[in-house]
JSON list of C-alpha atoms in Angstrom, two decimals:
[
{"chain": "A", "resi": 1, "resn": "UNK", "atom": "CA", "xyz": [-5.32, 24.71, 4.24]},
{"chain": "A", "resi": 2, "resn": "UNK", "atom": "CA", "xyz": [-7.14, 22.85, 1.36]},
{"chain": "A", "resi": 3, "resn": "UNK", "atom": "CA", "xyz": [-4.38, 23.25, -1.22]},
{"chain": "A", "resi": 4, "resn": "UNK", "atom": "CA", "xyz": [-4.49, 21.45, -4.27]},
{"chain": "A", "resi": 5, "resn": "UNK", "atom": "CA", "xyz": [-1.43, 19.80, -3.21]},
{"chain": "A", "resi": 6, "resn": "UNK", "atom": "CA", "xyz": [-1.17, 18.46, 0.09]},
{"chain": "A", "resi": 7, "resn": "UNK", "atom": "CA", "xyz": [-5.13, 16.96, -0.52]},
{"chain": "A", "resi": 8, "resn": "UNK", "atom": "CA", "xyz": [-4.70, 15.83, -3.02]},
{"chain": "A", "resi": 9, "resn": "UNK", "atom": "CA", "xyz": [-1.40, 14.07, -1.72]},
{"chain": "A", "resi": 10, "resn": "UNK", "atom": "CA", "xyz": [-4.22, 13.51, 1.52]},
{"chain": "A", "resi": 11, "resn": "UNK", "atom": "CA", "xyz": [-6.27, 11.40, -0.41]},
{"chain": "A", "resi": 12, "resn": "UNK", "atom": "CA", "xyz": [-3.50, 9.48, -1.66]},
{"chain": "A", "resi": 13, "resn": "UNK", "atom": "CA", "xyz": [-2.76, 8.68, 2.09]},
{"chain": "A", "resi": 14, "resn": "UNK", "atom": "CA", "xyz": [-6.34, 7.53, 2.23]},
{"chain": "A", "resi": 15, "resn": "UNK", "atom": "CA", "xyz": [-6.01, 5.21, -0.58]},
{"chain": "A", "resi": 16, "resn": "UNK", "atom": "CA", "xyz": [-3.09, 3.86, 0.85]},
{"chain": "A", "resi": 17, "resn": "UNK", "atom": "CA", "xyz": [-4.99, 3.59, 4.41]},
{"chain": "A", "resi": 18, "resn": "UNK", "atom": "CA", "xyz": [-8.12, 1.99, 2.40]},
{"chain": "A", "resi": 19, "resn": "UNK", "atom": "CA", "xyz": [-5.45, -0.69, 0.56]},
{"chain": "A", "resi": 20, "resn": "UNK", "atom": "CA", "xyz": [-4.14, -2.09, 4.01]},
{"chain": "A", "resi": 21, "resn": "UNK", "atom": "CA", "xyz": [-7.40, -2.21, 5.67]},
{"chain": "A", "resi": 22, "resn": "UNK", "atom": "CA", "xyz": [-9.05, -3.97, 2.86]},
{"chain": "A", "resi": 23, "resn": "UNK", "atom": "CA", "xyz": [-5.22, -6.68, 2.75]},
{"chain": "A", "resi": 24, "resn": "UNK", "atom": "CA", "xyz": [-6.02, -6.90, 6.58]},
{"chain": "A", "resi": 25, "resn": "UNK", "atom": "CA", "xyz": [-9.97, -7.72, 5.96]},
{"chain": "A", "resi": 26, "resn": "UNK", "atom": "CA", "xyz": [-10.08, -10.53, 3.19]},
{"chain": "A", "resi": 27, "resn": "UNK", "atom": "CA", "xyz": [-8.58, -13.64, 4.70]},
{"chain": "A", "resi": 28, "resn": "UNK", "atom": "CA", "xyz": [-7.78, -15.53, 1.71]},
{"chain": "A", "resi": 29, "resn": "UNK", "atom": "CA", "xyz": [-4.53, -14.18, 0.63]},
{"chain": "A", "resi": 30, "resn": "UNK", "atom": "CA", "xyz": [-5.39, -14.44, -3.27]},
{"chain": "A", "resi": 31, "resn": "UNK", "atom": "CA", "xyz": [-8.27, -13.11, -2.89]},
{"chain": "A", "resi": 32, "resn": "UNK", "atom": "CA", "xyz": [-7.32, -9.88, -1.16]},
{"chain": "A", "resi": 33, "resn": "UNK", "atom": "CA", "xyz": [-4.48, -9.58, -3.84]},
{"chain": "A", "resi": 34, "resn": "UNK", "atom": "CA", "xyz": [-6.95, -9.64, -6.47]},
{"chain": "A", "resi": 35, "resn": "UNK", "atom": "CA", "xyz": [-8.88, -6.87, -4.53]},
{"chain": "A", "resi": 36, "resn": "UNK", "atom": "CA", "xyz": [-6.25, -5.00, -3.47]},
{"chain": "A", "resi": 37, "resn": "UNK", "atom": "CA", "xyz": [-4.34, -4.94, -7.10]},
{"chain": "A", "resi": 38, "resn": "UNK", "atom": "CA", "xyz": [-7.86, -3.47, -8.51]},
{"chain": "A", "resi": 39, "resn": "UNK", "atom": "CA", "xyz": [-7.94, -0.25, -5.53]},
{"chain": "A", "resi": 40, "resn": "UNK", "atom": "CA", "xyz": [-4.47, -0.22, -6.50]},
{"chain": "A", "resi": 41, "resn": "UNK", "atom": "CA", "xyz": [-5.46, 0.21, -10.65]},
{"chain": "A", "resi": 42, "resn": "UNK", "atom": "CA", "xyz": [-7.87, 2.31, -9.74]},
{"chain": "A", "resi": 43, "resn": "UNK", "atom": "CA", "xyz": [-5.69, 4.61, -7.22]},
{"chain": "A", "resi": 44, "resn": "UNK", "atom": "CA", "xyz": [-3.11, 5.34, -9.92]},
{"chain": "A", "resi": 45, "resn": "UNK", "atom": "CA", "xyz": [-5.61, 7.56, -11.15]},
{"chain": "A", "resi": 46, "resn": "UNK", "atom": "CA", "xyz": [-4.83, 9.99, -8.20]},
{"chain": "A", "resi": 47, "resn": "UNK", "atom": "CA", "xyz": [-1.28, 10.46, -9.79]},
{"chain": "A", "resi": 48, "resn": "UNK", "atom": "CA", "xyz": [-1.41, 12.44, -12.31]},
{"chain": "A", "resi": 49, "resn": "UNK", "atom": "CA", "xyz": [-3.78, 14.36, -10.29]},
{"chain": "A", "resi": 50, "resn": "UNK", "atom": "CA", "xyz": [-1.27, 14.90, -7.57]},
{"chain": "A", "resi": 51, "resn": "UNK", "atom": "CA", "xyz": [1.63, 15.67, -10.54]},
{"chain": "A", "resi": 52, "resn": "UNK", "atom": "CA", "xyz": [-0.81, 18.35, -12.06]},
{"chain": "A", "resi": 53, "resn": "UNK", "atom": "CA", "xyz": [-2.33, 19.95, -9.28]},
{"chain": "A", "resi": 54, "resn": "UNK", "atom": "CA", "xyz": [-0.57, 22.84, -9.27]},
{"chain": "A", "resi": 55, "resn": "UNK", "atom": "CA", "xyz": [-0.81, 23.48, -12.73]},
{"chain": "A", "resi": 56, "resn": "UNK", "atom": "CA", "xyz": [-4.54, 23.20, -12.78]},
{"chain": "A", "resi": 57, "resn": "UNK", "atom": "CA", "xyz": [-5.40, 25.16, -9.05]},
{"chain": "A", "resi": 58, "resn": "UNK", "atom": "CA", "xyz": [-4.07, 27.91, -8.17]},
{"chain": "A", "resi": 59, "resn": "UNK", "atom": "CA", "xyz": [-2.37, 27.48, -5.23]},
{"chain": "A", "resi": 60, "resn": "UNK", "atom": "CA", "xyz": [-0.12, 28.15, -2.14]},
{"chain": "A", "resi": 61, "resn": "UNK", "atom": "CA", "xyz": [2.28, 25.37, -3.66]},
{"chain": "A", "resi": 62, "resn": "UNK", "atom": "CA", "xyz": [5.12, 26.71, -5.98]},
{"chain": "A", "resi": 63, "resn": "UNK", "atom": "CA", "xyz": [4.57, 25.62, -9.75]},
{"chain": "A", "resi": 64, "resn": "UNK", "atom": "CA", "xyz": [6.70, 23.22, -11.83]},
{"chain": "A", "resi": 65, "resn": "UNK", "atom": "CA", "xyz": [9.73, 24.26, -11.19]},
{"chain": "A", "resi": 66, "resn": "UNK", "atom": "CA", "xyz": [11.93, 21.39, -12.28]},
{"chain": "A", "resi": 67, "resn": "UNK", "atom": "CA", "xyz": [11.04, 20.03, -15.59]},
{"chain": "A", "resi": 68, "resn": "UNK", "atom": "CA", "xyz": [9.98, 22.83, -17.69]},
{"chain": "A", "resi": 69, "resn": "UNK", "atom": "CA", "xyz": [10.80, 24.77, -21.13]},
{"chain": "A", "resi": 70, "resn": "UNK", "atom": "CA", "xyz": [13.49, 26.90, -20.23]},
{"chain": "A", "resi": 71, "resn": "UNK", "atom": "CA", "xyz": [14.96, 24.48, -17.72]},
{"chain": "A", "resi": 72, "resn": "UNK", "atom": "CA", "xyz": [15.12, 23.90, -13.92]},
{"chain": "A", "resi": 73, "resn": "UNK", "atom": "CA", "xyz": [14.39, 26.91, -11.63]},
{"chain": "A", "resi": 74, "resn": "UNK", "atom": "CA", "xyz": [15.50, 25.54, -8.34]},
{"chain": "A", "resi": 75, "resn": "UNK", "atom": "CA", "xyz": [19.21, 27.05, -7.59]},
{"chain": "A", "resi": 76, "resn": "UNK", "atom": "CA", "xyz": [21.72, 24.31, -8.42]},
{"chain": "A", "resi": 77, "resn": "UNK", "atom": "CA", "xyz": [23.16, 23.72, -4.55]},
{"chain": "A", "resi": 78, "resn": "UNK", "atom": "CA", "xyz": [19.26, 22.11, -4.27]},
{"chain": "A", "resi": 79, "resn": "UNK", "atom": "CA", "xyz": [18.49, 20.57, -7.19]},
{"chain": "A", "resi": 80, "resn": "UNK", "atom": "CA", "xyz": [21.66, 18.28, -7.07]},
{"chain": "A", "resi": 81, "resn": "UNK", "atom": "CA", "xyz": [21.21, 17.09, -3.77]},
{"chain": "A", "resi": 82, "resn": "UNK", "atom": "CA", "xyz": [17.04, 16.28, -5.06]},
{"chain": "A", "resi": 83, "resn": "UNK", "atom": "CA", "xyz": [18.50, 14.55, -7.88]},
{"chain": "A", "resi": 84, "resn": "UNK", "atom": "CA", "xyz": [20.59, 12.18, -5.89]},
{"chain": "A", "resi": 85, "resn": "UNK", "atom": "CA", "xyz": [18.44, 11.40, -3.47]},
{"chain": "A", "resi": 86, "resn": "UNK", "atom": "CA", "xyz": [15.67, 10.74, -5.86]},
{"chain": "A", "resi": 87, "resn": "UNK", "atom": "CA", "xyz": [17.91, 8.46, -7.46]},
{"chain": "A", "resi": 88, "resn": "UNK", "atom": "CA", "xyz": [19.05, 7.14, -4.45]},
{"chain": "A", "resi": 89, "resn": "UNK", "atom": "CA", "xyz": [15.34, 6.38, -2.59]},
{"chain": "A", "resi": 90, "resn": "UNK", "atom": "CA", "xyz": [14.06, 4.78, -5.63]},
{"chain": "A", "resi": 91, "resn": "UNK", "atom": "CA", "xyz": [16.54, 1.98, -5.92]},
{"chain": "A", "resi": 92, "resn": "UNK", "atom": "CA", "xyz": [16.04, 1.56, -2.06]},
{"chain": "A", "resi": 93, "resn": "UNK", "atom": "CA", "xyz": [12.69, 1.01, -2.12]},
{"chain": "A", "resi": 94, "resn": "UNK", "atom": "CA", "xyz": [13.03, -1.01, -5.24]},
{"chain": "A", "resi": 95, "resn": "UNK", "atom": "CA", "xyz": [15.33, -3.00, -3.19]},
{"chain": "A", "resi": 96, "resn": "UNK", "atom": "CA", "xyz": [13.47, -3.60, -0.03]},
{"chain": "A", "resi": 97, "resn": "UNK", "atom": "CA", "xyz": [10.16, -4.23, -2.21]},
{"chain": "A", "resi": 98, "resn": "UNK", "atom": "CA", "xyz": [11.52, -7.12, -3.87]},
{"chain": "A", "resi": 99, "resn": "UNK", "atom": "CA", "xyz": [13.01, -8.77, -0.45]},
{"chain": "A", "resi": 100, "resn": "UNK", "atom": "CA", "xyz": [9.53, -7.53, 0.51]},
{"chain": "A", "resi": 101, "resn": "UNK", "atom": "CA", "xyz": [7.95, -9.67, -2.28]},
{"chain": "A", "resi": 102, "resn": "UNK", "atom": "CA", "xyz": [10.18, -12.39, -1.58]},
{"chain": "A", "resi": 103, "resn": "UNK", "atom": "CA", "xyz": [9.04, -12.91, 2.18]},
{"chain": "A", "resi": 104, "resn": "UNK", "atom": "CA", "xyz": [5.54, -13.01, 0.69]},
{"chain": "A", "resi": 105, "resn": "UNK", "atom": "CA", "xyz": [6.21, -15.61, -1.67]},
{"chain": "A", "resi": 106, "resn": "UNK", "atom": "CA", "xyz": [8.09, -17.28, 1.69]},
{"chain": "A", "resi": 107, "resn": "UNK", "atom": "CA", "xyz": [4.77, -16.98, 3.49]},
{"chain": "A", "resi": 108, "resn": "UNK", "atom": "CA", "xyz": [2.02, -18.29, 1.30]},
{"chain": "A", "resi": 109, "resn": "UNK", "atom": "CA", "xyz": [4.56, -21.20, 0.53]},
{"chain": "A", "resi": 110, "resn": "UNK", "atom": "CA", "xyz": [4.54, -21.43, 3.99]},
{"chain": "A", "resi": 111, "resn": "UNK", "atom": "CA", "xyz": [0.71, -21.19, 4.71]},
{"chain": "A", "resi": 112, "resn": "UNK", "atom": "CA", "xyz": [-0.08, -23.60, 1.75]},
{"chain": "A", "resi": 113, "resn": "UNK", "atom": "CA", "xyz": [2.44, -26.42, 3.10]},
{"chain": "A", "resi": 114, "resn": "UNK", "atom": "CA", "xyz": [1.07, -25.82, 6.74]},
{"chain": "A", "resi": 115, "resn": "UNK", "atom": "CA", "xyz": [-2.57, -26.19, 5.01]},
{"chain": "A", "resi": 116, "resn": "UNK", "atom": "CA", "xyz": [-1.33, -29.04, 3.47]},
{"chain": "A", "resi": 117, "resn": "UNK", "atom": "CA", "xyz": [-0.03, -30.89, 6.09]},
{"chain": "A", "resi": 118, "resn": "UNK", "atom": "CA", "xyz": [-2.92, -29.82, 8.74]},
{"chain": "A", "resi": 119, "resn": "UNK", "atom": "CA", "xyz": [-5.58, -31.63, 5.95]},
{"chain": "A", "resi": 120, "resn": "UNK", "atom": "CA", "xyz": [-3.51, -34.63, 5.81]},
{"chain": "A", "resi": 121, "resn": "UNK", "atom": "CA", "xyz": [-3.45, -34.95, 9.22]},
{"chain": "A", "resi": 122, "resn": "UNK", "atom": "CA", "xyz": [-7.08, -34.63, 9.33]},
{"chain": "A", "resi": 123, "resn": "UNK", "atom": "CA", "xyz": [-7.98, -37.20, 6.87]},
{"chain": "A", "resi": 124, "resn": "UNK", "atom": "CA", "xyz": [-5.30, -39.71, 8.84]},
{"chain": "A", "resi": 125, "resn": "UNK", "atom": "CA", "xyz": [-7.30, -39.06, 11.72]},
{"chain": "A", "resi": 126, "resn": "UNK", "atom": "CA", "xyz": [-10.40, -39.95, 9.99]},
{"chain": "A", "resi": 127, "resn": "UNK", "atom": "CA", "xyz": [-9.34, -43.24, 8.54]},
{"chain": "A", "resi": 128, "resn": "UNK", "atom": "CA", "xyz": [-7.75, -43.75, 11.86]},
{"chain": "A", "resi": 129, "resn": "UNK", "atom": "CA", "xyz": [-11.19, -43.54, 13.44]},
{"chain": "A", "resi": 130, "resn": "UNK", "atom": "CA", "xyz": [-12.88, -45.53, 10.82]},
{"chain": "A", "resi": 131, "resn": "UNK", "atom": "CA", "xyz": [-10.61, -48.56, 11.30]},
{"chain": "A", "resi": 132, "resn": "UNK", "atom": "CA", "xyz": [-10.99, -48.66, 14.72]},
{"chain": "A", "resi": 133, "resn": "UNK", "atom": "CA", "xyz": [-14.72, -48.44, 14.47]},
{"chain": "A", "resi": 134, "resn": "UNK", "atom": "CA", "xyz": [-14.09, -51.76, 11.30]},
{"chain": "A", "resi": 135, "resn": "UNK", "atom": "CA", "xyz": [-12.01, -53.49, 14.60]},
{"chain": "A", "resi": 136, "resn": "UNK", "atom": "CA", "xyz": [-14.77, -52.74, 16.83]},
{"chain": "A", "resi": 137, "resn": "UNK", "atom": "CA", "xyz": [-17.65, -54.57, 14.98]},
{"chain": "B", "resi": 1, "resn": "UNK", "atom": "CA", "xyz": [19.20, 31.88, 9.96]},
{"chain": "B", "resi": 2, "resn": "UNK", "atom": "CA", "xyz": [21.25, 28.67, 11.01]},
{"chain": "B", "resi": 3, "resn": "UNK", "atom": "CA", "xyz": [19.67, 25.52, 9.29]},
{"chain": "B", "resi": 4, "resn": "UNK", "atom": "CA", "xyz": [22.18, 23.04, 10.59]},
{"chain": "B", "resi": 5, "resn": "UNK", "atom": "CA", "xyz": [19.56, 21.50, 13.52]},
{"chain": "B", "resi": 6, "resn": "UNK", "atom": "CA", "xyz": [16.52, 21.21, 10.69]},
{"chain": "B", "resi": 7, "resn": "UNK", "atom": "CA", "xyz": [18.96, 19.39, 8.15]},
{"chain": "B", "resi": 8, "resn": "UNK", "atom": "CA", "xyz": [20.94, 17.17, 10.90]},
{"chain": "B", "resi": 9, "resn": "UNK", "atom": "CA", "xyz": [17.38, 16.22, 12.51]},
{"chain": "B", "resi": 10, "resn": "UNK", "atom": "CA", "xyz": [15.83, 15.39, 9.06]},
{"chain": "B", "resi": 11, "resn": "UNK", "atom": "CA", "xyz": [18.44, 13.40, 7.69]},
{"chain": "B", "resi": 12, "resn": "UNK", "atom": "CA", "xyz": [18.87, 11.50, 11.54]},
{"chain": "B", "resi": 13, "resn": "UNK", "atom": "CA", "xyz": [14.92, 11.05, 11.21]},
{"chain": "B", "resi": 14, "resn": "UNK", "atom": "CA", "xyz": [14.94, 9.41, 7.48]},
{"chain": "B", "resi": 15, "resn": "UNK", "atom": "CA", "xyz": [17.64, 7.46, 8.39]},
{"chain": "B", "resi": 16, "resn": "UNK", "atom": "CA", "xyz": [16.12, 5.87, 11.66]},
{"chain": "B", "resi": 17, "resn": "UNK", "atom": "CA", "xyz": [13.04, 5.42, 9.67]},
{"chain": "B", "resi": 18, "resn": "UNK", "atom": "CA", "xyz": [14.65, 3.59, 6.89]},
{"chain": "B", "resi": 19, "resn": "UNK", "atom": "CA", "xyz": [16.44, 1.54, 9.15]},
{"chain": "B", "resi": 20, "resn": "UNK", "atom": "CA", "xyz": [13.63, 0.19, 11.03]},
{"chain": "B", "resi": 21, "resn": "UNK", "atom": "CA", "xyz": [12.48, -0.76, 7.67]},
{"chain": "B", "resi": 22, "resn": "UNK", "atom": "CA", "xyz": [15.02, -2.67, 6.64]},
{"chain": "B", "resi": 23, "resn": "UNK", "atom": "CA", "xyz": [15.74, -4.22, 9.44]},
{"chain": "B", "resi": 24, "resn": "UNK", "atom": "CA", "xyz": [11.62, -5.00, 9.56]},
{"chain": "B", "resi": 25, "resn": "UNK", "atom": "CA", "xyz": [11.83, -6.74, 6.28]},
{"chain": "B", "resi": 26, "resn": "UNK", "atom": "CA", "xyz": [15.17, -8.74, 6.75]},
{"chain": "B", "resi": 27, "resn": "UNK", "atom": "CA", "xyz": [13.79, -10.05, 10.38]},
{"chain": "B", "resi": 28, "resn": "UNK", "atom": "CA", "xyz": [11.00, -11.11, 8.69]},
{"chain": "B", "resi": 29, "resn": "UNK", "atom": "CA", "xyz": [12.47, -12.47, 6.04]},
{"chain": "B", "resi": 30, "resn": "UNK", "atom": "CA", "xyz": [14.48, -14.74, 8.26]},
{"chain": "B", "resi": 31, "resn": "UNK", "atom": "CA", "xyz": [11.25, -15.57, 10.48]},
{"chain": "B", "resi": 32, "resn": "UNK", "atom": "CA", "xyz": [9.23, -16.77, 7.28]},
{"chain": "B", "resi": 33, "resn": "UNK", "atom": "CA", "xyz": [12.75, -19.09, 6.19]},
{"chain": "B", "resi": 34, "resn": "UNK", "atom": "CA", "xyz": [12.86, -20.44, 9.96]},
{"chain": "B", "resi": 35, "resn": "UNK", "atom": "CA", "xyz": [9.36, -21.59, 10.02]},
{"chain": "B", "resi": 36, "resn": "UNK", "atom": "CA", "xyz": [9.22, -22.75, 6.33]},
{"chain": "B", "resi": 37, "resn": "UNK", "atom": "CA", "xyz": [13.01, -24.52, 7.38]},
{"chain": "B", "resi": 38, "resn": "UNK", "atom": "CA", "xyz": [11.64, -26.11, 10.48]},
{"chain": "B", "resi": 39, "resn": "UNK", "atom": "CA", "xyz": [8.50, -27.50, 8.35]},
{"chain": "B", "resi": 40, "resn": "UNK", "atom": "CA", "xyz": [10.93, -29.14, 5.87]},
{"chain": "B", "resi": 41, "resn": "UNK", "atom": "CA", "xyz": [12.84, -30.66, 8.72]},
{"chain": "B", "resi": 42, "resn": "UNK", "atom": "CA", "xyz": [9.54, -32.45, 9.21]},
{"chain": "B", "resi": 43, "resn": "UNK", "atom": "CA", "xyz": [9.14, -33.53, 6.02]},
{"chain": "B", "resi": 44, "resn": "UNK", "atom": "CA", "xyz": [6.44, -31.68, 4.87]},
{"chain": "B", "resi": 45, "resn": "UNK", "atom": "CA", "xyz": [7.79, -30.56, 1.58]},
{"chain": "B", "resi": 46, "resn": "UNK", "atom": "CA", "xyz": [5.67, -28.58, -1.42]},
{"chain": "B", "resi": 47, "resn": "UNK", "atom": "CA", "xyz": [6.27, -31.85, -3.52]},
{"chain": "B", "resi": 48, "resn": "UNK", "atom": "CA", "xyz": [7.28, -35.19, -2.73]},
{"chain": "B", "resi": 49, "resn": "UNK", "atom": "CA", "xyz": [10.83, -35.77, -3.25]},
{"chain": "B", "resi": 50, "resn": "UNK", "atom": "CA", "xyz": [11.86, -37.76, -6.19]},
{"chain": "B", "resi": 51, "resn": "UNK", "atom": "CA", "xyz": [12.75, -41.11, -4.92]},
{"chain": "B", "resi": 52, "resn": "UNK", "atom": "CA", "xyz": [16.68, -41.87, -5.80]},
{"chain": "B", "resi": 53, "resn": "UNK", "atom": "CA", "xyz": [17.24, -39.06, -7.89]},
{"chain": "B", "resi": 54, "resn": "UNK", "atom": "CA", "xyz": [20.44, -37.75, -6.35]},
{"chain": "B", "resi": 55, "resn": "UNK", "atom": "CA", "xyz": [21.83, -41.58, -5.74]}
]
Protein backbone atom coordinates (compact mmCIF):
# COMPACT_ATOMS: atom_id res chain seq x y z
CA UNK A 1 0.00 0.00 0.00
CA UNK A 2 2.87 2.42 1.00
CA UNK A 3 4.21 2.96 -2.51
CA UNK A 4 6.59 5.51 -3.16
CA UNK A 5 4.10 7.05 -5.31
CA UNK A 6 0.74 7.47 -4.16
CA UNK A 7 2.48 8.74 -0.46
CA UNK A 8 4.31 10.54 -1.53
CA UNK A 9 1.48 12.15 -3.80
CA UNK A 10 -0.46 11.57 0.03
CA UNK A 11 1.59 13.95 1.61
CA UNK A 12 1.22 16.36 -1.03
CA UNK A 13 -2.61 16.17 -0.26
CA UNK A 14 -1.60 16.94 3.29
CA UNK A 15 0.27 19.96 2.41
CA UNK A 16 -2.43 21.10 0.47
CA UNK A 17 -4.95 20.23 3.51
CA UNK A 18 -2.30 22.06 5.98
CA UNK A 19 -2.27 25.35 3.35
CA UNK A 20 -6.17 25.87 3.61
CA UNK A 21 -6.43 25.25 7.20
CA UNK A 22 -3.67 27.58 8.05
CA UNK A 23 -5.65 30.51 4.97
CA UNK A 24 -8.82 29.63 7.08
CA UNK A 25 -6.93 30.26 10.65
CA UNK A 26 -5.02 33.69 10.27
CA UNK A 27 -7.64 36.39 9.98
CA UNK A 28 -5.68 39.08 8.53
CA UNK A 29 -5.67 38.34 4.92
CA UNK A 30 -1.89 39.58 4.40
CA UNK A 31 -0.83 37.96 6.95
CA UNK A 32 -2.04 34.48 6.11
CA UNK A 33 -0.66 35.15 2.49
CA UNK A 34 2.63 35.72 3.86
CA UNK A 35 2.25 32.38 5.82
CA UNK A 36 0.70 30.51 3.44
CA UNK A 37 3.24 31.60 0.40
CA UNK A 38 6.17 30.28 2.89
CA UNK A 39 4.24 26.37 3.44
CA UNK A 40 3.78 26.90 -0.11
CA UNK A 41 7.98 27.53 -0.73
CA UNK A 42 8.55 25.07 1.43
CA UNK A 43 5.97 22.36 -0.09
CA UNK A 44 7.56 22.60 -3.54
CA UNK A 45 10.12 20.60 -2.07
CA UNK A 46 7.71 17.54 -2.19
CA UNK A 47 7.87 17.81 -6.09
CA UNK A 48 10.62 16.59 -7.21
CA UNK A 49 10.14 14.00 -4.66
CA UNK A 50 6.86 12.95 -6.11
CA UNK A 51 8.58 13.26 -9.96
CA UNK A 52 11.48 10.90 -8.72
CA UNK A 53 9.92 8.48 -6.63
CA UNK A 54 9.87 5.86 -8.77
CA UNK A 55 13.21 6.16 -9.87
CA UNK A 56 14.62 6.14 -6.40
CA UNK A 57 12.05 3.17 -4.65
CA UNK A 58 11.35 0.41 -6.06
CA UNK A 59 7.96 0.16 -6.52
CA UNK A 60 4.48 -1.14 -7.63
CA UNK A 61 4.31 2.14 -9.87
CA UNK A 62 5.59 1.72 -13.53
CA UNK A 63 8.94 3.74 -14.16
CA UNK A 64 9.46 6.78 -16.41
CA UNK A 65 7.95 5.86 -19.16
CA UNK A 66 7.45 9.09 -21.06
CA UNK A 67 10.46 11.22 -21.16
CA UNK A 68 13.37 9.02 -21.41
CA UNK A 69 16.56 8.16 -23.72
CA UNK A 70 15.20 6.09 -26.26
CA UNK A 71 11.85 7.85 -26.30
CA UNK A 72 8.25 7.39 -25.01
CA UNK A 73 7.15 3.82 -24.07
CA UNK A 74 3.47 4.33 -23.69
CA UNK A 75 1.70 2.98 -27.11
CA UNK A 76 0.88 6.04 -29.23
CA UNK A 77 -3.27 5.67 -29.09
CA UNK A 78 -2.38 6.82 -25.12
CA UNK A 79 0.19 9.03 -25.16
CA UNK A 80 -1.64 11.45 -27.63
CA UNK A 81 -4.69 11.67 -25.84
CA UNK A 82 -2.11 12.45 -22.32
CA UNK A 83 -0.53 14.99 -24.34
CA UNK A 84 -3.64 16.90 -25.14
CA UNK A 85 -5.15 16.81 -22.18
CA UNK A 86 -2.09 17.87 -20.36
CA UNK A 87 -2.02 20.67 -22.57
CA UNK A 88 -5.45 21.21 -22.33
CA UNK A 89 -5.86 21.12 -18.13
CA UNK A 90 -3.00 23.38 -17.74
CA UNK A 91 -4.31 26.35 -19.61
CA UNK A 92 -7.67 25.66 -17.73
CA UNK A 93 -6.45 25.94 -14.57
CA UNK A 94 -4.24 28.74 -15.62
CA UNK A 95 -7.40 30.28 -16.67
CA UNK A 96 -9.65 29.85 -13.74
CA UNK A 97 -6.56 30.78 -11.35
CA UNK A 98 -6.24 34.11 -12.67
CA UNK A 99 -10.24 34.88 -12.55
CA UNK A 100 -9.49 33.15 -9.22
CA UNK A 101 -6.85 35.83 -8.38
CA UNK A 102 -8.94 38.43 -9.69
CA UNK A 103 -11.99 37.82 -7.23
CA UNK A 104 -9.33 38.03 -4.52
CA UNK A 105 -8.04 41.22 -5.50
CA UNK A 106 -12.15 42.06 -5.76
CA UNK A 107 -12.42 41.01 -2.12
CA UNK A 108 -9.69 42.64 -0.13
CA UNK A 109 -10.62 45.84 -2.22
CA UNK A 110 -13.76 45.12 -0.95
CA UNK A 111 -12.88 44.38 2.78
CA UNK A 112 -10.46 47.44 2.91
CA UNK A 113 -13.26 49.98 1.56
CA UNK A 114 -15.87 48.30 3.99
CA UNK A 115 -13.00 48.83 6.79
CA UNK A 116 -12.72 52.08 5.62
CA UNK A 117 -15.98 53.25 5.68
CA UNK A 118 -17.01 51.26 9.07
CA UNK A 119 -13.89 53.55 10.86
CA UNK A 120 -15.22 56.63 9.44
CA UNK A 121 -18.38 56.02 10.64
CA UNK A 122 -17.01 55.37 13.96
CA UNK A 123 -15.03 58.44 14.38
CA UNK A 124 -18.37 60.53 13.04
CA UNK A 125 -20.04 58.96 15.78
CA UNK A 126 -17.50 60.02 18.19
CA UNK A 127 -17.33 63.66 17.29
CA UNK A 128 -21.03 63.38 17.08
CA UNK A 129 -21.08 62.46 20.76
CA UNK A 130 -18.52 64.95 21.75
CA UNK A 131 -20.50 67.91 20.36
CA UNK A 132 -23.44 67.05 21.94
CA UNK A 133 -21.74 66.60 25.24
CA UNK A 134 -19.87 70.69 24.14
CA UNK A 135 -24.01 71.63 23.69
CA UNK A 136 -24.78 70.08 26.88
CA UNK A 137 -22.43 72.10 29.20
CA UNK B 1 -12.96 -6.41 -21.82
CA UNK B 2 -15.40 -3.46 -22.76
CA UNK B 3 -13.95 -0.10 -21.35
CA UNK B 4 -16.62 2.13 -22.77
CA UNK B 5 -18.58 2.60 -19.06
CA UNK B 6 -14.94 3.40 -17.20
CA UNK B 7 -14.00 6.04 -20.01
CA UNK B 8 -17.72 7.58 -20.47
CA UNK B 9 -18.01 7.76 -16.47
CA UNK B 10 -14.50 9.37 -16.10
CA UNK B 11 -14.72 11.86 -18.63
CA UNK B 12 -18.75 12.68 -17.34
CA UNK B 13 -17.04 12.87 -13.74
CA UNK B 14 -14.07 15.46 -14.77
CA UNK B 15 -16.35 17.30 -16.59
CA UNK B 16 -19.05 17.82 -13.77
CA UNK B 17 -16.18 18.54 -11.56
CA UNK B 18 -14.72 21.17 -13.68
CA UNK B 19 -17.88 22.67 -14.17
CA UNK B 20 -18.79 23.22 -10.69
CA UNK B 21 -15.54 24.95 -10.64
CA UNK B 22 -16.02 27.28 -12.99
CA UNK B 23 -19.14 28.06 -12.40
CA UNK B 24 -17.84 28.44 -8.43
CA UNK B 25 -15.37 31.02 -9.46
CA UNK B 26 -17.52 33.08 -12.02
CA UNK B 27 -20.53 33.23 -9.25
CA UNK B 28 -18.18 34.48 -7.07
CA UNK B 29 -16.67 36.62 -9.12
CA UNK B 30 -19.93 38.37 -9.78
CA UNK B 31 -20.86 38.29 -5.89
CA UNK B 32 -17.48 40.14 -4.94
CA UNK B 33 -18.37 42.96 -8.15
CA UNK B 34 -22.09 43.24 -6.69
CA UNK B 35 -21.05 44.03 -3.25
CA UNK B 36 -17.95 46.14 -4.20
CA UNK B 37 -20.74 47.86 -7.00
CA UNK B 38 -23.34 48.44 -4.38
CA UNK B 39 -20.54 50.09 -1.99
CA UNK B 40 -19.61 52.53 -4.80
CA UNK B 41 -23.23 53.37 -5.29
CA UNK B 42 -22.79 54.69 -1.76
CA UNK B 43 -20.03 56.55 -2.31
CA UNK B 44 -17.55 54.88 -0.57
CA UNK B 45 -14.87 54.80 -3.16
CA UNK B 46 -10.93 53.54 -2.61
CA UNK B 47 -10.00 57.30 -3.32
CA UNK B 48 -11.84 60.36 -3.38
CA UNK B 49 -12.86 61.36 -6.72
CA UNK B 50 -11.06 64.14 -8.34
CA UNK B 51 -13.28 67.09 -8.12
CA UNK B 52 -14.16 68.38 -11.91
CA UNK B 53 -11.89 66.30 -13.65
CA UNK B 54 -14.20 64.89 -16.29
CA UNK B 55 -16.13 68.51 -16.67
Amino acid sequence: VWDARLTSELVLLLMYLALIALWQAVEDPGRAARVAAVLTLVGTVNLPIIKFSVDWWNTLHQGESIFRAGGATIYATMLWPLAVMTVAMTLFFAALATMAMRNEIYRRRLRTLELGAAAAAASAAVAGAAVGAGARR
Amino acid sequence: VNHAPFLIGSYAATAIVLAALLAWVVLDGRAVARRLAALEARGIRRRPEKGGAGA
